[in-house]
Every structure is written in structure tokens, then in C-alpha cells.
């Protein structure tokens, strides 16, 4: 009925995030925030936690990737 996923919560003001194990209904479709990137861009972001968080923070603020 549920899948276990890692959920991240990010605060842009204090620049702190926390991770938790969460349960997501199997029928729920999760949005991939990196889906529109090229495979090379995804790989580059995936190699650096700092770059990934900065990228996602800019997306949340309406900035460009």
C-alpha cells in the first residue's frame, strides 16, 4: 500500500534541511524536479549535494537553473 521514500525539508531562510523516512501511497505520482534537465546536468548535480541543494533552492524561489 505504501512505499518508503526519503523526504527532505528545506528552509531557504536558515539554509538548513532535514531528511526523514516517509511513507507515500503507491498510487501517488511524485514530481521529479530534475526531469527537464539533460542527463549530463542531472549527473553533475547528483555528484554534489551542495550543488543539488542550491539548484533546488533557486527553483523554489523562481530562479533559473
Short mmCIF file of N, CA and C in Angstrom, two decimals:
data_model
loop_
_atom_site.label_atom_id
_atom_site.label_comp_id
_atom_site.label_asym_id
_atom_site.label_seq_id
_atom_site.Cartn_x
_atom_site.Cartn_y
_atom_site.Cartn_z
N UNK A 1 0.78 -1.19 0.00
CA UNK A 1 0.00 0.00 0.00
C UNK A 1 0.84 1.27 0.00
N UNK A 2 1.98 1.26 0.67
CA UNK A 2 2.85 2.43 0.74
C UNK A 2 4.26 2.06 0.31
N UNK A 3 4.96 3.03 -0.16
CA UNK A 3 6.39 2.91 -0.46
C UNK A 3 7.14 3.79 0.52
N UNK A 4 8.31 3.35 0.92
CA UNK A 4 9.14 4.19 1.79
C UNK A 4 10.03 5.05 0.91
N UNK A 5 10.07 6.31 1.21
CA UNK A 5 10.89 7.27 0.47
C UNK A 5 11.61 8.16 1.48
N UNK A 6 12.66 8.80 1.00
CA UNK A 6 13.34 9.79 1.83
C UNK A 6 12.71 11.14 1.51
N UNK A 7 12.22 11.81 2.54
CA UNK A 7 11.65 13.13 2.37
C UNK A 7 12.60 14.18 2.92
N UNK A 8 12.85 15.23 2.15
CA UNK A 8 13.72 16.31 2.59
C UNK A 8 12.91 17.58 2.78
N UNK A 9 13.16 18.25 3.87
CA UNK A 9 12.54 19.55 4.13
C UNK A 9 13.66 20.59 4.13
N UNK A 10 13.47 21.68 3.40
CA UNK A 10 14.49 22.71 3.22
C UNK A 10 13.96 24.06 3.65
N UNK A 11 14.74 24.78 4.42
CA UNK A 11 14.39 26.14 4.80
C UNK A 11 15.36 27.08 4.09
N UNK A 12 14.85 27.86 3.14
CA UNK A 12 15.70 28.78 2.39
C UNK A 12 16.25 29.90 3.26
N UNK A 13 15.51 30.29 4.28
CA UNK A 13 15.96 31.38 5.15
C UNK A 13 17.17 30.97 5.98
N UNK A 14 17.06 29.84 6.67
CA UNK A 14 18.18 29.43 7.54
C UNK A 14 19.15 28.49 6.84
N UNK A 15 18.80 28.07 5.59
CA UNK A 15 19.66 27.20 4.78
C UNK A 15 19.99 25.90 5.51
N UNK A 16 18.97 25.32 6.11
CA UNK A 16 19.10 24.04 6.82
C UNK A 16 18.06 23.09 6.24
N UNK A 17 18.47 21.82 6.07
CA UNK A 17 17.49 20.84 5.65
C UNK A 17 17.59 19.62 6.55
N UNK A 18 16.51 18.88 6.57
CA UNK A 18 16.49 17.64 7.34
C UNK A 18 15.85 16.57 6.48
N UNK A 19 16.24 15.35 6.73
CA UNK A 19 15.70 14.22 5.99
C UNK A 19 14.99 13.26 6.91
N UNK A 20 13.95 12.65 6.40
CA UNK A 20 13.15 11.70 7.17
C UNK A 20 12.68 10.59 6.24
N UNK A 21 12.45 9.43 6.82
CA UNK A 21 11.80 8.36 6.08
C UNK A 21 10.30 8.65 6.08
N UNK A 22 9.69 8.66 4.92
CA UNK A 22 8.26 8.93 4.81
C UNK A 22 7.58 7.79 4.05
N UNK A 23 6.32 7.65 4.26
CA UNK A 23 5.53 6.64 3.56
C UNK A 23 4.62 7.35 2.56
N UNK A 24 4.72 6.95 1.30
CA UNK A 24 3.96 7.57 0.23
C UNK A 24 3.03 6.51 -0.37
N UNK A 25 1.76 6.82 -0.55
CA UNK A 25 0.87 5.86 -1.19
C UNK A 25 1.41 5.46 -2.57
N UNK A 26 1.33 4.18 -2.88
CA UNK A 26 1.87 3.68 -4.16
C UNK A 26 1.24 4.33 -5.37
N UNK A 27 0.01 4.76 -5.27
CA UNK A 27 -0.68 5.36 -6.41
C UNK A 27 -0.33 6.84 -6.59
N UNK A 28 0.34 7.42 -5.63
CA UNK A 28 0.69 8.84 -5.71
C UNK A 28 1.86 9.03 -6.69
N UNK A 29 1.71 9.97 -7.58
CA UNK A 29 2.77 10.27 -8.55
C UNK A 29 3.64 11.37 -7.97
N UNK A 30 4.92 11.08 -7.84
CA UNK A 30 5.86 12.07 -7.31
C UNK A 30 6.46 12.86 -8.47
N UNK A 31 6.62 14.16 -8.27
CA UNK A 31 7.17 15.04 -9.30
C UNK A 31 8.69 14.99 -9.22
N UNK A 32 9.32 14.80 -10.36
CA UNK A 32 10.78 14.82 -10.45
C UNK A 32 11.22 16.22 -10.82
N UNK A 33 11.78 16.95 -9.86
CA UNK A 33 12.18 18.34 -10.08
C UNK A 33 13.33 18.46 -11.08
N UNK A 34 13.98 17.35 -11.41
CA UNK A 34 15.10 17.38 -12.34
C UNK A 34 14.75 16.79 -13.71
N UNK A 35 13.49 16.44 -13.92
CA UNK A 35 13.08 15.73 -15.13
C UNK A 35 13.41 16.49 -16.41
N UNK A 36 13.35 17.80 -16.38
CA UNK A 36 13.55 18.58 -17.61
C UNK A 36 15.02 18.81 -17.94
N UNK A 37 15.93 18.41 -17.04
CA UNK A 37 17.36 18.58 -17.28
C UNK A 37 17.91 17.49 -18.20
N UNK A 38 19.00 17.80 -18.86
CA UNK A 38 19.66 16.79 -19.68
C UNK A 38 20.33 15.76 -18.75
N UNK A 39 20.60 14.56 -19.25
CA UNK A 39 21.27 13.55 -18.42
C UNK A 39 22.60 14.06 -17.84
N UNK A 40 23.32 14.86 -18.61
CA UNK A 40 24.61 15.39 -18.14
C UNK A 40 24.41 16.35 -16.97
N UNK A 41 23.38 17.22 -17.07
CA UNK A 41 23.11 18.16 -15.98
C UNK A 41 22.66 17.42 -14.72
N UNK A 42 21.83 16.40 -14.89
CA UNK A 42 21.37 15.60 -13.74
C UNK A 42 22.54 14.92 -13.06
N UNK A 43 23.44 14.37 -13.87
CA UNK A 43 24.60 13.67 -13.31
C UNK A 43 25.50 14.65 -12.55
N UNK A 44 25.71 15.83 -13.11
CA UNK A 44 26.55 16.85 -12.46
C UNK A 44 25.96 17.24 -11.10
N UNK A 45 24.66 17.48 -11.06
CA UNK A 45 24.01 17.84 -9.79
C UNK A 45 24.05 16.68 -8.80
N UNK A 46 23.92 15.47 -9.32
CA UNK A 46 23.93 14.29 -8.46
C UNK A 46 25.26 14.01 -7.79
N UNK A 47 26.32 14.56 -8.35
CA UNK A 47 27.65 14.35 -7.77
C UNK A 47 27.96 15.30 -6.63
N UNK A 48 27.15 16.33 -6.44
CA UNK A 48 27.43 17.32 -5.41
C UNK A 48 26.16 17.68 -4.65
N UNK A 49 26.12 17.30 -3.40
CA UNK A 49 24.96 17.62 -2.57
C UNK A 49 24.75 19.13 -2.48
N UNK A 50 25.83 19.88 -2.39
CA UNK A 50 25.73 21.33 -2.29
C UNK A 50 25.12 21.92 -3.56
N UNK A 51 25.61 21.49 -4.72
CA UNK A 51 25.06 21.99 -5.99
C UNK A 51 23.59 21.63 -6.14
N UNK A 52 23.23 20.40 -5.75
CA UNK A 52 21.85 19.96 -5.85
C UNK A 52 20.94 20.83 -4.99
N UNK A 53 21.33 21.06 -3.75
CA UNK A 53 20.50 21.87 -2.85
C UNK A 53 20.41 23.31 -3.35
N UNK A 54 21.51 23.87 -3.82
CA UNK A 54 21.47 25.24 -4.35
C UNK A 54 20.57 25.33 -5.57
N UNK A 55 20.63 24.33 -6.44
CA UNK A 55 19.78 24.29 -7.63
C UNK A 55 18.30 24.25 -7.22
N UNK A 56 17.96 23.34 -6.32
CA UNK A 56 16.57 23.22 -5.89
C UNK A 56 16.09 24.47 -5.17
N UNK A 57 16.98 25.12 -4.42
CA UNK A 57 16.62 26.35 -3.73
C UNK A 57 16.29 27.44 -4.74
N UNK A 58 17.09 27.56 -5.80
CA UNK A 58 16.81 28.55 -6.85
C UNK A 58 15.48 28.26 -7.53
N UNK A 59 15.17 26.98 -7.76
CA UNK A 59 13.90 26.61 -8.40
C UNK A 59 12.73 27.02 -7.52
N UNK A 60 12.86 26.81 -6.22
CA UNK A 60 11.80 27.16 -5.29
C UNK A 60 11.56 28.66 -5.19
N UNK A 61 12.60 29.43 -5.49
CA UNK A 61 12.49 30.89 -5.44
C UNK A 61 12.13 31.47 -6.81
N UNK A 62 11.96 30.60 -7.80
CA UNK A 62 11.58 31.07 -9.13
C UNK A 62 12.77 31.45 -9.99
N UNK A 63 13.98 31.07 -9.57
CA UNK A 63 15.17 31.38 -10.36
C UNK A 63 15.36 30.40 -11.49
N UNK A 64 16.29 30.69 -12.36
CA UNK A 64 16.57 29.78 -13.48
C UNK A 64 17.64 28.80 -13.08
N UNK A 65 17.66 27.63 -13.74
CA UNK A 65 18.59 26.57 -13.42
C UNK A 65 19.92 26.85 -13.95
#
